[in-house]
Tab-separated table of C-alpha atoms and ligand atoms in Angstrom:
chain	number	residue	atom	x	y	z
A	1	UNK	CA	-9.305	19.675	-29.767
A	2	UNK	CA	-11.273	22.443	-28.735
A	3	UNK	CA	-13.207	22.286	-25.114
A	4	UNK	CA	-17.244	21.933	-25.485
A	5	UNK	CA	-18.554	23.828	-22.484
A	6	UNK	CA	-18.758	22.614	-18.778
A	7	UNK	CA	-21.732	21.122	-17.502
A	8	UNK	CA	-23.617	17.658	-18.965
A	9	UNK	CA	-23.236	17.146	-22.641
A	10	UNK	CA	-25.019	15.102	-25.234
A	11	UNK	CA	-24.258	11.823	-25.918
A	12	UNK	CA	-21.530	12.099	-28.909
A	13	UNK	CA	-22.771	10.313	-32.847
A	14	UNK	CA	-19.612	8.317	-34.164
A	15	UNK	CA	-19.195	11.007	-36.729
A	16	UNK	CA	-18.090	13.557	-34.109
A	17	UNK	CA	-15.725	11.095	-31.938
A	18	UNK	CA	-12.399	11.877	-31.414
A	19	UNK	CA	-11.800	8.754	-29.359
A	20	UNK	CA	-12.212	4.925	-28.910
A	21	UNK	CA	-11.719	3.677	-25.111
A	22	UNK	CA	-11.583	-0.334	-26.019
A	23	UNK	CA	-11.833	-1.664	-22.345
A	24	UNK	CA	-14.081	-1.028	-19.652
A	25	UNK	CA	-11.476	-2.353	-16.864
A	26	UNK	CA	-9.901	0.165	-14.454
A	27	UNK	CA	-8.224	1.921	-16.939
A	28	UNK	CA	-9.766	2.219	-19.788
A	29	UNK	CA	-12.487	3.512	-17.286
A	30	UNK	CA	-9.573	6.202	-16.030
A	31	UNK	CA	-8.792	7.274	-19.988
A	32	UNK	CA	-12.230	7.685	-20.644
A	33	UNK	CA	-12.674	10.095	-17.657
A	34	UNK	CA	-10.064	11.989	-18.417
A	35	UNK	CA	-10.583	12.499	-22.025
A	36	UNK	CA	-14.302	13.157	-21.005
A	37	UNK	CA	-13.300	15.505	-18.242
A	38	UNK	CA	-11.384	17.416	-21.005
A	39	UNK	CA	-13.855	17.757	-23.292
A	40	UNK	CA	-12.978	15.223	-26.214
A	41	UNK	CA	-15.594	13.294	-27.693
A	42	UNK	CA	-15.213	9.763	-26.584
A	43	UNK	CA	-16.922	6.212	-26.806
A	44	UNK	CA	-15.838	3.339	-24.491
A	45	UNK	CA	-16.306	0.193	-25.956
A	46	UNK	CA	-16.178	-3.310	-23.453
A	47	UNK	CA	-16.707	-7.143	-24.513
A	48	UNK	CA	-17.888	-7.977	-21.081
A	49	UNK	CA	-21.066	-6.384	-18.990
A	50	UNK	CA	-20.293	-3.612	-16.775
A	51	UNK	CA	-18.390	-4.739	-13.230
A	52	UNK	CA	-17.672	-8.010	-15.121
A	53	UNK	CA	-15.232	-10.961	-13.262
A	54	UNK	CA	-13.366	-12.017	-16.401
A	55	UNK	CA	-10.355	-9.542	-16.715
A	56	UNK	CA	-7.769	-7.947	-14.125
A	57	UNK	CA	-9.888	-5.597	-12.495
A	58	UNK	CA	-12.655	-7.073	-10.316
A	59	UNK	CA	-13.555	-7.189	-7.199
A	60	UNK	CA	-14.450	-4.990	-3.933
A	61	UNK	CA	-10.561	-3.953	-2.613
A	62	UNK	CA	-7.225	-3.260	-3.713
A	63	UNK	CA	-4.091	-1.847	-2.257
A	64	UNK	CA	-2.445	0.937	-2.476
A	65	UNK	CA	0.599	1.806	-1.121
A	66	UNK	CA	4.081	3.404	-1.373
A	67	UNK	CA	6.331	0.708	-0.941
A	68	UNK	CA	8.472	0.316	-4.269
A	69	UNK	CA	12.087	-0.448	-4.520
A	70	UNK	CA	11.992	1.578	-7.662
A	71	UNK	CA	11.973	5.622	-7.606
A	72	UNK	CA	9.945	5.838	-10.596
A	73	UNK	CA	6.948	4.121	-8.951
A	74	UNK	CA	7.425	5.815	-5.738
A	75	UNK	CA	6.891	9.011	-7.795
A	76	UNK	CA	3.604	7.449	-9.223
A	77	UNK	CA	2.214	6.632	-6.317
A	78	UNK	CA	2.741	9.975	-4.695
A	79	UNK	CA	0.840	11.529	-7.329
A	80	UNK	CA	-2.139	8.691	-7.271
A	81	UNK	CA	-1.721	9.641	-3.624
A	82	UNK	CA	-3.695	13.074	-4.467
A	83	UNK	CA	-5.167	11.913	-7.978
A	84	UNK	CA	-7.512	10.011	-5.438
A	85	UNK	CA	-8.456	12.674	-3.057
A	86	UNK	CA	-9.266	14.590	-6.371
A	87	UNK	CA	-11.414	11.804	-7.783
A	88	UNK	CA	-13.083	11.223	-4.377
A	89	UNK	CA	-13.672	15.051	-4.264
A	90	UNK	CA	-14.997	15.009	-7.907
A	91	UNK	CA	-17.022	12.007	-7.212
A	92	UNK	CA	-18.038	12.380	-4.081
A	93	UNK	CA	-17.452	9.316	-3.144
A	94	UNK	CA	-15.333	7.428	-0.419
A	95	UNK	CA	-12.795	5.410	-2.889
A	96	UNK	CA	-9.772	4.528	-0.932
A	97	UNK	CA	-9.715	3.966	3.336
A	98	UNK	CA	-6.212	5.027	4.757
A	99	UNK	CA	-5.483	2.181	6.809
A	100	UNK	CA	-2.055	2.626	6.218
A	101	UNK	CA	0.402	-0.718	5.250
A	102	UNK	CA	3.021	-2.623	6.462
A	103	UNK	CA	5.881	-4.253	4.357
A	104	UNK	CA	7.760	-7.235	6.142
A	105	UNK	CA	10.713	-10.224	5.182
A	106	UNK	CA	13.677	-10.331	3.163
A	107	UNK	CA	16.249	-7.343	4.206
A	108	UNK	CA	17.258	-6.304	1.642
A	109	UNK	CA	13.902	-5.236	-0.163
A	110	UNK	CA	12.656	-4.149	3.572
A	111	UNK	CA	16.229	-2.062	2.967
A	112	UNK	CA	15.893	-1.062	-0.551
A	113	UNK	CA	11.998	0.183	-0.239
A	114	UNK	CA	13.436	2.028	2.815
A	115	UNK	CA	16.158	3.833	1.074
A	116	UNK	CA	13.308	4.732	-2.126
A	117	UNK	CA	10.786	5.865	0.455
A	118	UNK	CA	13.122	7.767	2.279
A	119	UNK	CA	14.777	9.761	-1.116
A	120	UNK	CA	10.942	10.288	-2.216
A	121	UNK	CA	10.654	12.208	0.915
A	122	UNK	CA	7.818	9.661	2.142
A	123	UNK	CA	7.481	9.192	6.375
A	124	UNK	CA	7.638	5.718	7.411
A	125	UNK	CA	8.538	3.584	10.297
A	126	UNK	CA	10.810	0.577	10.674
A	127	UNK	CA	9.727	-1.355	13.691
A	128	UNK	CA	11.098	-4.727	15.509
A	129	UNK	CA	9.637	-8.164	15.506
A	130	UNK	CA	8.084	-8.131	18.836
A	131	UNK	CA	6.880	-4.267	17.537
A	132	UNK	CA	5.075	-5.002	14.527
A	133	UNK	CA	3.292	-8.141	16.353
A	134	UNK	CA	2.240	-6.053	19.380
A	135	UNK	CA	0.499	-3.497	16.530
A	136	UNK	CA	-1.171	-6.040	14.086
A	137	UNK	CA	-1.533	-9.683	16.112
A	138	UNK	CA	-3.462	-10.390	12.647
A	139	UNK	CA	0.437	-10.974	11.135
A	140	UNK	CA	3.132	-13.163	12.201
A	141	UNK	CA	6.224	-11.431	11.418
A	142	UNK	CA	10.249	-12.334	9.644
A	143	UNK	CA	12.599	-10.469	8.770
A	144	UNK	CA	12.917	-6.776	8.361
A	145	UNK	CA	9.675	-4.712	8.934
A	146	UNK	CA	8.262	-1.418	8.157
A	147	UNK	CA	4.905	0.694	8.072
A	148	UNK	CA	3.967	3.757	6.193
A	149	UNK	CA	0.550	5.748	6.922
A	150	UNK	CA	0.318	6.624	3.137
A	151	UNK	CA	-1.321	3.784	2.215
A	152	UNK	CA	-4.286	1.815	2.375
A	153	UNK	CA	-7.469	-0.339	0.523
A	154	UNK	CA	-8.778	0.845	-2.515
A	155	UNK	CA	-12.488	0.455	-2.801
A	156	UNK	CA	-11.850	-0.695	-6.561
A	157	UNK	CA	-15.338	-2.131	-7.540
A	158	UNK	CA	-16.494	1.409	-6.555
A	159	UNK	CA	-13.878	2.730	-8.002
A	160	UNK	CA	-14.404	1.808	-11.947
A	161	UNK	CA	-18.090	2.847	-11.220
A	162	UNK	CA	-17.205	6.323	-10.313
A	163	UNK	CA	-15.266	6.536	-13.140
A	164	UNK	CA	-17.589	5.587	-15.657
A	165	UNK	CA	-20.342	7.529	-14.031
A	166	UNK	CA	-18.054	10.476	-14.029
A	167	UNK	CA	-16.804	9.845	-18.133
A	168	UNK	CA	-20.555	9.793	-19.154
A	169	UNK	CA	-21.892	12.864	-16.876
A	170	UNK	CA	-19.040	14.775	-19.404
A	171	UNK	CA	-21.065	13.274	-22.119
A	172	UNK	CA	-18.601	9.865	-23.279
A	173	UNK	CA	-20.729	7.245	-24.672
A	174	UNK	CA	-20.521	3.533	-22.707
A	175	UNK	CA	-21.012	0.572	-24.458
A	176	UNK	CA	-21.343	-2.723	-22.782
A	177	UNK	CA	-21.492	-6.448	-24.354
A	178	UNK	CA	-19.702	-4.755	-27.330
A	179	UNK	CA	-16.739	-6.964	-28.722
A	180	UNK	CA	-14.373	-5.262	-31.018
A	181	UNK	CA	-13.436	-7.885	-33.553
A	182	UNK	CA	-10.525	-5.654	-35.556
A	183	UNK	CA	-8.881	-2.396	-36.349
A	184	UNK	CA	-7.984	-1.503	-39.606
A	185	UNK	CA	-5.351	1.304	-39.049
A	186	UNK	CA	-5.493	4.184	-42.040
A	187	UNK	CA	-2.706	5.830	-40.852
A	188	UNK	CA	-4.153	9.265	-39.595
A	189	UNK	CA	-7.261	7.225	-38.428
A	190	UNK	CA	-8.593	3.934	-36.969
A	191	UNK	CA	-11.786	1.935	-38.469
A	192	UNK	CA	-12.779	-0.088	-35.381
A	193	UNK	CA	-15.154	-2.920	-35.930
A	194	UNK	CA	-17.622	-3.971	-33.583
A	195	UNK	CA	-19.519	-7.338	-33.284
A	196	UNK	CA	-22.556	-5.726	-33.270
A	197	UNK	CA	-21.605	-5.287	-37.297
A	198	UNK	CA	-21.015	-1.428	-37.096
A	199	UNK	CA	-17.718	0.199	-38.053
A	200	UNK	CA	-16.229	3.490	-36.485
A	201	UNK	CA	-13.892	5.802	-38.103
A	202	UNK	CA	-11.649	7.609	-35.396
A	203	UNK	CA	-8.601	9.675	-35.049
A	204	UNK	CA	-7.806	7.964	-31.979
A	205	UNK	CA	-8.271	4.452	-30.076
A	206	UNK	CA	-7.077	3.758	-26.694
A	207	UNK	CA	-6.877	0.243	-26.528
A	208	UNK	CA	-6.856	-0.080	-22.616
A	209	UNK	CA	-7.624	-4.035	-23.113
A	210	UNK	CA	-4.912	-5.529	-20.454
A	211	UNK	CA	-4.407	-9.193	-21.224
A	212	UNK	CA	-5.775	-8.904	-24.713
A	213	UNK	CA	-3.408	-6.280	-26.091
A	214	UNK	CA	-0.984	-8.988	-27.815
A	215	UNK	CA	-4.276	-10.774	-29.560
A	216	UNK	CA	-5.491	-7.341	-30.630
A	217	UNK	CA	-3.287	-4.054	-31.351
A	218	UNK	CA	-0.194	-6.790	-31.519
A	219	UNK	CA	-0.115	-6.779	-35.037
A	220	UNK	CA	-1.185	-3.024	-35.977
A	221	UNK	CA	1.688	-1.724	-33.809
A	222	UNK	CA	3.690	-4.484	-35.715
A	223	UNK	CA	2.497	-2.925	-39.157
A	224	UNK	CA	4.449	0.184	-37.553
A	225	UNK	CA	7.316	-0.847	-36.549
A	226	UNK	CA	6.655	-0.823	-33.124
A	227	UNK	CA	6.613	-4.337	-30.968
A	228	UNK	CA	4.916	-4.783	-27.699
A	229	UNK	CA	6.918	-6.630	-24.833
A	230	UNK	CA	5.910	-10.123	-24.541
A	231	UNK	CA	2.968	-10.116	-22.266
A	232	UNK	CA	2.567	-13.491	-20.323
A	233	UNK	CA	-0.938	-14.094	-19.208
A	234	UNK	CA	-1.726	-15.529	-15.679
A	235	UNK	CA	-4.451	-16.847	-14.056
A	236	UNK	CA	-4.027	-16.116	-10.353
A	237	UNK	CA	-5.949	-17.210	-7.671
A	238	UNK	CA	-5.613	-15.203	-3.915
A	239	UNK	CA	-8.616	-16.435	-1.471
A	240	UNK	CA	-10.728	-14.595	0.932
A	241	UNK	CA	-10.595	-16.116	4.692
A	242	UNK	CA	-12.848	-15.380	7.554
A	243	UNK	CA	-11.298	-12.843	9.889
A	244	UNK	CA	-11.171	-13.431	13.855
A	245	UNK	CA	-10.347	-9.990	14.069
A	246	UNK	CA	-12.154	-6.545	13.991
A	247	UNK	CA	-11.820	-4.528	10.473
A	248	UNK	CA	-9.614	-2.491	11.855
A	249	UNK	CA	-6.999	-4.233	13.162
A	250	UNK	CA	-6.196	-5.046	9.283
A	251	UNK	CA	-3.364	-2.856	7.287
A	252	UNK	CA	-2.754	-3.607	3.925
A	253	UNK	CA	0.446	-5.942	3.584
A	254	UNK	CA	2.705	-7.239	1.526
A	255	UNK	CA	5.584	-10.020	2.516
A	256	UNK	CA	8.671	-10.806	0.810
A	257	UNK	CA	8.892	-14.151	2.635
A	258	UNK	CA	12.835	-15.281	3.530
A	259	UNK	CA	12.537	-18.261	1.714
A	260	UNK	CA	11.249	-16.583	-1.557
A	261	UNK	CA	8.233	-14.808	-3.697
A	262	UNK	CA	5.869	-11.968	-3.152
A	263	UNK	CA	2.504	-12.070	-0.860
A	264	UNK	CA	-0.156	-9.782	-0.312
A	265	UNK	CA	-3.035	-9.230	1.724
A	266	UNK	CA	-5.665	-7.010	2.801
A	267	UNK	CA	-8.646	-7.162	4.518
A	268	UNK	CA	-12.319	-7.033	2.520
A	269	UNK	CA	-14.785	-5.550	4.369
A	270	UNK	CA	-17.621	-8.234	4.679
A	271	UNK	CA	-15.896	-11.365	2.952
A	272	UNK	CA	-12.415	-11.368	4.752
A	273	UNK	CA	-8.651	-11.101	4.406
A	274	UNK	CA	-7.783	-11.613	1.044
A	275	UNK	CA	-4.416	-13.055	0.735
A	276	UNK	CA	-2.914	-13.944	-2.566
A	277	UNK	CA	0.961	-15.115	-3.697
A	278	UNK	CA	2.058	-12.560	-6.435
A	279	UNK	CA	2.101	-13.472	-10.354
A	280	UNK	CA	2.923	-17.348	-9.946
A	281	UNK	CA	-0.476	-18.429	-11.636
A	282	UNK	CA	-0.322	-21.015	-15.184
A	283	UNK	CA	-0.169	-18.925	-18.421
A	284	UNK	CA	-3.703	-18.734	-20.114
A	285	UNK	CA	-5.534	-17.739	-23.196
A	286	UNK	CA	-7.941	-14.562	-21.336
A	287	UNK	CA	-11.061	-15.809	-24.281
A	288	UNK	CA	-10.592	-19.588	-23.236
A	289	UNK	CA	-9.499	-20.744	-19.329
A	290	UNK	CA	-11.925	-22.442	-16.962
A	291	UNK	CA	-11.311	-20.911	-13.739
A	292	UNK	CA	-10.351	-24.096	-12.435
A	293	UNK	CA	-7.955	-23.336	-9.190
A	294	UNK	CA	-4.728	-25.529	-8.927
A	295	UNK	CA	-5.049	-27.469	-6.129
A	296	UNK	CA	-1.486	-27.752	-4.904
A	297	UNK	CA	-1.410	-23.579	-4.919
A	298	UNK	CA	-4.493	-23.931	-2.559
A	299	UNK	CA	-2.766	-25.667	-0.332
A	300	UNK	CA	0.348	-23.570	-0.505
A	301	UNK	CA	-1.541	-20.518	0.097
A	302	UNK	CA	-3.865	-22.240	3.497
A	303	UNK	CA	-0.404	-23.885	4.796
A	304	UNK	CA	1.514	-20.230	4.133
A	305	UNK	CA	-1.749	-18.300	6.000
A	306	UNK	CA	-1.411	-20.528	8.795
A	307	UNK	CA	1.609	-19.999	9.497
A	308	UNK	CA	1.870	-16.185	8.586
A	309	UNK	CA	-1.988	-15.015	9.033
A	310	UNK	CA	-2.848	-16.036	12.287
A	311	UNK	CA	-5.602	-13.367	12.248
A	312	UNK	CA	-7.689	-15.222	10.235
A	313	UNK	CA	-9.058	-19.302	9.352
A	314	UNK	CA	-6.838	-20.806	7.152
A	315	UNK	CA	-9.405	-23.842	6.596
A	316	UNK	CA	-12.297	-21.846	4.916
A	317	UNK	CA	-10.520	-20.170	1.815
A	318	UNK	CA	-13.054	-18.175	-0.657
A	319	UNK	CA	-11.007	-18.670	-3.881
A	320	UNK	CA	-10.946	-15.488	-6.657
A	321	UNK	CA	-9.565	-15.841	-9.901
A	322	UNK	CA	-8.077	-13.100	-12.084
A	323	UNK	CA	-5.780	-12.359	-14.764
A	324	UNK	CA	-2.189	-10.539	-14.753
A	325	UNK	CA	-1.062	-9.248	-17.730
A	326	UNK	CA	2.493	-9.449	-17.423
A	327	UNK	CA	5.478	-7.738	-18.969
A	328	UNK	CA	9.005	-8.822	-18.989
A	329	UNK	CA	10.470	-6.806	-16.538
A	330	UNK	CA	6.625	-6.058	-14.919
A	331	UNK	CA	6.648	-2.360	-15.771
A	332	UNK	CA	3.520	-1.104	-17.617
A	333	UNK	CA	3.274	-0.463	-21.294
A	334	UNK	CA	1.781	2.875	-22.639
A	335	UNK	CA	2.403	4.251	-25.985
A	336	UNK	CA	1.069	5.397	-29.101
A	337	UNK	CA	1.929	5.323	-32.699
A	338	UNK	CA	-0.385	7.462	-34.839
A	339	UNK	CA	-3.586	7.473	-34.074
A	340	UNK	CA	-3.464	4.247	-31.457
A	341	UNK	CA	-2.779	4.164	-28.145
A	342	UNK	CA	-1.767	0.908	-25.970
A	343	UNK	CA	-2.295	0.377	-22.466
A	344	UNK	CA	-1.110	-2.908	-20.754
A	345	UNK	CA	1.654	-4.795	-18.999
A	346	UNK	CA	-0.340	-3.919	-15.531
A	347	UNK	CA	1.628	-6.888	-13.900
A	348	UNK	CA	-0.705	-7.479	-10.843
A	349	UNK	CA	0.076	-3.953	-9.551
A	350	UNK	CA	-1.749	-0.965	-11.819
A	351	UNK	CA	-4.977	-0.532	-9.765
A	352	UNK	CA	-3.427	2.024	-7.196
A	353	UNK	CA	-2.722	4.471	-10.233
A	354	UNK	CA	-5.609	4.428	-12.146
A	355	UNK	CA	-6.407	8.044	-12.080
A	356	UNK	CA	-2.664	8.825	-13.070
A	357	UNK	CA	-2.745	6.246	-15.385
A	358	UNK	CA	-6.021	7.951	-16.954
A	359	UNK	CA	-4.262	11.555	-16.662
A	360	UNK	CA	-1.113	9.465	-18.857
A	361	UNK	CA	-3.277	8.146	-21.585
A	362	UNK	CA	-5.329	11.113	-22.111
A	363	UNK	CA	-1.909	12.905	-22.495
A	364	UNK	CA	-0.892	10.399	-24.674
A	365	UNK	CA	-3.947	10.272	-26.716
A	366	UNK	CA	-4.050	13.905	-27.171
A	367	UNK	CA	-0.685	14.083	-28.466
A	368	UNK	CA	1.564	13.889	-25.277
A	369	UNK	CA	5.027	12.066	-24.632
A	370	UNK	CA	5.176	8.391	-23.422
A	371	UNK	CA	6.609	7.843	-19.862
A	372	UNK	CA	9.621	7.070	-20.659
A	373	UNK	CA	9.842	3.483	-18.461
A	374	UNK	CA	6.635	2.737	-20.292
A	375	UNK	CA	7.294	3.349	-23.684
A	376	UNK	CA	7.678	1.201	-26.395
B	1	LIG	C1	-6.358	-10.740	-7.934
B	1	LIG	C2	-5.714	-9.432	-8.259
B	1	LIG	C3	-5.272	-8.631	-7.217
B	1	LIG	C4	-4.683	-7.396	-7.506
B	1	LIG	N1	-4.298	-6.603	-6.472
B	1	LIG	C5	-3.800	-5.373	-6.735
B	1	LIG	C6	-3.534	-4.486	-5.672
B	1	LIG	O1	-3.741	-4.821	-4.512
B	1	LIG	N2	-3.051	-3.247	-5.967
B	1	LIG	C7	-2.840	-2.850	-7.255
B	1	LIG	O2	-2.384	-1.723	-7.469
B	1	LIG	N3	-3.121	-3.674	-8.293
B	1	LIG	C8	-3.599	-4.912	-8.057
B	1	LIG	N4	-3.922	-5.756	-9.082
B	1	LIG	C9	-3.687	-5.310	-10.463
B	1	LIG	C10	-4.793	-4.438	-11.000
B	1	LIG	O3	-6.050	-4.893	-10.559
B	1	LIG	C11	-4.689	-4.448	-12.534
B	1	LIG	O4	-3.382	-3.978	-12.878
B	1	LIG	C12	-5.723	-3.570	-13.195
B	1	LIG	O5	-7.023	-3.931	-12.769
B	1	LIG	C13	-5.617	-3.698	-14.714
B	1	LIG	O6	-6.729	-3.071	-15.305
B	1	LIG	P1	-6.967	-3.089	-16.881
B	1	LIG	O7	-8.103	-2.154	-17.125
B	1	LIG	O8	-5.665	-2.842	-17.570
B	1	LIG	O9	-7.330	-4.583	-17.233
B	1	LIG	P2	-8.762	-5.317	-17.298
B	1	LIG	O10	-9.515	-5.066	-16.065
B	1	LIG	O11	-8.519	-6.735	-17.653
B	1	LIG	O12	-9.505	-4.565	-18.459
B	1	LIG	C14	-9.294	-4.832	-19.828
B	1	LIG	C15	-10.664	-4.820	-20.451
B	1	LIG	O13	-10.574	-4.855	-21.866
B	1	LIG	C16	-11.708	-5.577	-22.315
B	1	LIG	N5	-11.460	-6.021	-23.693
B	1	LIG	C17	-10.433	-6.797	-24.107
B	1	LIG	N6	-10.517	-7.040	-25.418
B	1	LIG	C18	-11.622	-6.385	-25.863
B	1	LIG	C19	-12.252	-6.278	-27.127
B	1	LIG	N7	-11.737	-6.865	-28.213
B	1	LIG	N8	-13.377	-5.538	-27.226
B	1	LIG	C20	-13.908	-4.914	-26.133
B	1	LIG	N9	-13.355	-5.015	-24.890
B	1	LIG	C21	-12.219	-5.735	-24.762
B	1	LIG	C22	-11.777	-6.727	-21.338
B	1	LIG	O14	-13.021	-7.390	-21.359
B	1	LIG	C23	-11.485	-6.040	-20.028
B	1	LIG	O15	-12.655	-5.598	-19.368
B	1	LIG	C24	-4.509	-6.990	-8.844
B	1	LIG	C25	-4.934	-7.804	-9.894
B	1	LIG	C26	-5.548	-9.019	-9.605
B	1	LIG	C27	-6.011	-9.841	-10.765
C-alpha cells in the first residue's frame, strides 16, 4: 500500500479503505494507530460509546510488568517496555508511571520468573520477608519475593484515548455506537455490515473484538478452515479499597498465594488499591450478563485483603466488573486468513502490550507472519 504523505489527512470515503478496525478496546485502538501511522486507509468501527465499561479494557490503571515464567512474554514486554516511551513521546502524554513491581508466594514461580527474567537479561532483586515488608508495609508478605524497577501502572483509560486521538490525526475514521451485525467474506475482500444499514467492501478487517470473536469471525475463519481456540468468557470482579497509605508507597503486585491462584493489585490514583483474584469469574454471554457481583467472591477477596493488604480498608470495597476473554492455555490469538484478521484470547493480561500488539496486527494486516505462539 503506498504511503499518503506525513502530516493530517482527510478523513478516508469507504471506497478508498484498505481497512476495518472492528473494536474500539485497547487494541483495536493500537491496530488502528498503527495502520494509521503507516499510512493505510482505515475505519474503526465500535458497538459501544467511546471509553465504554462493557468490554475488557476499562478503567483508569493497569499493570505492567516483566514478571513472566514464559520467555516469549518476557520478550514482549521488553519491547512494550520502549513501544511506550515511543507512544508517550508521540503522544505527548504521560501513559505509564514506573513505580516498579513486586512479585511474591509460591517458590517455584518466584523461582521460575527469576530464572526468565534473569535469561532475558532483565535486573531484578530477590529480597527476604522481613525485606520486602520494611520496603512496602502496604503488603504482607509469603513465600519467595522479588522486585523489578521495569515495571509499573499503566494509565490505560488515557491510554486508548491517545491512541485513538493519534489513529485519527493520521486521518483513520472513528465510529462510535456502530454495531457490526455480519461479515460476508468474498475471499480477496470483506463486506462488513453495520447496524446503521450501510455495507463496506474491504480488503482487510481486523476484528480486534476480545470476548466477541467466537460470536463473530467464529464461523468465517471456520468457512476457511481455520478454528479459533475455545475462548471462555469471564466476568471478573477486582474492587477498589481506600488506601491508608501515601500513593507512593504502592508498587504494582502480583501474588501467587501458597495455598493457590493468582492476585493482583495496584494502586489507582484517587479511588484506591485495586486488588482483584485472576480469571476465576462465572462464564458469561459479553451481549447479555447483569453485572451482578458474586457475593461469596466478595468476601473472599475483603477476607484475602485483610490478611494480605494491610495497607488499605478491607471493609469499604468499590467493586469493578470486566470481562476476560480467555484461551485455553491463556496465550493470545492473532492471525489472519485472507483478508481477516483476529485479535483475542487477551486472558486478563494484554493491556501492557498494546502498542506491540498494534505494531503485530498492522504487520499482520499488511501481509506479515503470525507470532508463532499466537497463531492459529
Ligand atoms: C479487571 C481487569 C484487570 C486487568 N488488569 C490487567 C493488567 O493489570 N495488566 C494487563 O496487562 N492486562 C490487564 N487486563 C487485561 C486487559 O485489560 C485486556 O487484555 C485488554 O483490555 C483487552 O482489550 P481488547 O481490546 O482485546 O478487548 P475489549 O476492550 O473488550 O475490546 C473489544 C471491543 O470490541 C467491541 N466489539 C465487539 N463486537 C463488536 C461488533 N460486532 N461491532 C462493533 N464493535 C464490537 C466491543 O464493544 C469492545 O469495545 C485486565 C482486564 C480486566 C478486565
Amino acid at each position: 500500500m503506498p504511503h499518503a504523505p506525513a502530516g493530517r489527512r482527510s478523513t478516508p470515503s469507504t471506497s478508498q479503505l484498505d481497512h476495518v478496525v472492528i473494536g474500539g478496546g485497547v487494541v483495536g485502538a493500537a491496530a488502528a494507530r498503527s495502520l494509521a501511522a503507516r499510512g493505510e486507509q482505515v475505519l474503526l468501527v465500535e458497538q459501544h460509546d467511546r471509553g465504554h465499561e462493557h468490554g475488557s479494557s476499562h478503567g483508569a490503571t493497569r499493570i505492567s510488568r516483566m514478571g513472566y515464567t514464559e520467555p516469549d512474554y518476557v520478550t514482549l514486554t521488553q519491547r512494550a517496555w520502549d513501544a511506550w516511551a515511543a507512544l508517550e513521546a508521540a503522544s505527548g502524554r504521560t501513559l505509564l508511571d514506573r513505580t516498579g513491581a513486586v512479585d511474591h508466594g509460591r517458590p517455584e514461580v518466584i523461582d521460575a520468573i527469576a530464572h526468565a527474567l534473569e535469561r532475558a537479561g532483565v535486573p531484578f532483586e530477590r529480597l527476604d520477608l522481613d525485606e520486602a515488608a520494611a520496603r512496602w508495609p502496604g503488603l504482607a508478605f509469603e513465600g519467595h519475593v522479588l522486585a523489578h524497577g521495569t515495571a509499573g501502572r499503566i494509565r490505560s483509560a488515557e491510554t486508548i484515548e491517545a491512541l485513538l486521538d493519534l489513529a485519527a490525526s493520521d486521518g483513520a475514521a472513528l465510529r462510535f455506537g456502530v454495531r457490526v451485525t455480519g461479515l460476508d467474506d468474498h475471499g480477496d475482500t470483506v463486506t462488513v455490515h453495520l447496524d446503521d444499514g450501510i455495507a463496506v467492501t474491504t480488503p482487510s478487517v481486523v476484528a480486534a473484538v476480545g470476548s466477541w470473536a467466537p460470536t463473530l469471525v467464529g464461523e468465517v475463519f471456520a468457512g476457511r478452515g481455520a478454528s479459533l481456540p475455545a475462548i471462555r468468557v469471564t466476568q471478573e470482579q477486582p474492587a477498589h479499597f481506600p488506601s491508608h497509605l501515601p500513593d507512593d508507597a504502592w508498587p504494582s503486585f502480583v501474588h501467587y498465594p501458597l495455598d493457590g491462584g493468582d492476585v493482583y493489585g495496584l494502586l489507582t490514583p484517587g479511588e484506591g488499591v485495586k486488588v482483584g483474584f485472576h480469571g476465576i469469574g462465572p462464564v458469561v454471554d459479553p451481549d447479555a450478563r447483569d453485572r451482578t457481583p458474586v457475593a461469596a467472591e466478595v468476601e473472599r477477596l475483603q477476607a484475602y485483603v485483610a490478611r494480605f493488604v494491610p495497607g488499605v480498608d478491607a471493609t469499604a470495597p468499590a467493586l469493578i466488573s470486566c470481562l476476560y476473554d480467555n484461551s485455553p492455555s491463556d496465550d493470545f490469538v492473532m492471525d489472519r486468513r485472507g483478508p481477516l484478521t483476529v485479535a483475542t484470547g487477551f486472558s486478563g493480561h494484554g493491556f501492557k502490550f498494546a502498542p506491540v500488539l498494534g505494531e503485530m496486527l498492522a504487520d499482520l494486516a499488511t501481509g506479515g507472519v503470525p507470532h508463532p505462539r499466537f497463531a492459529l
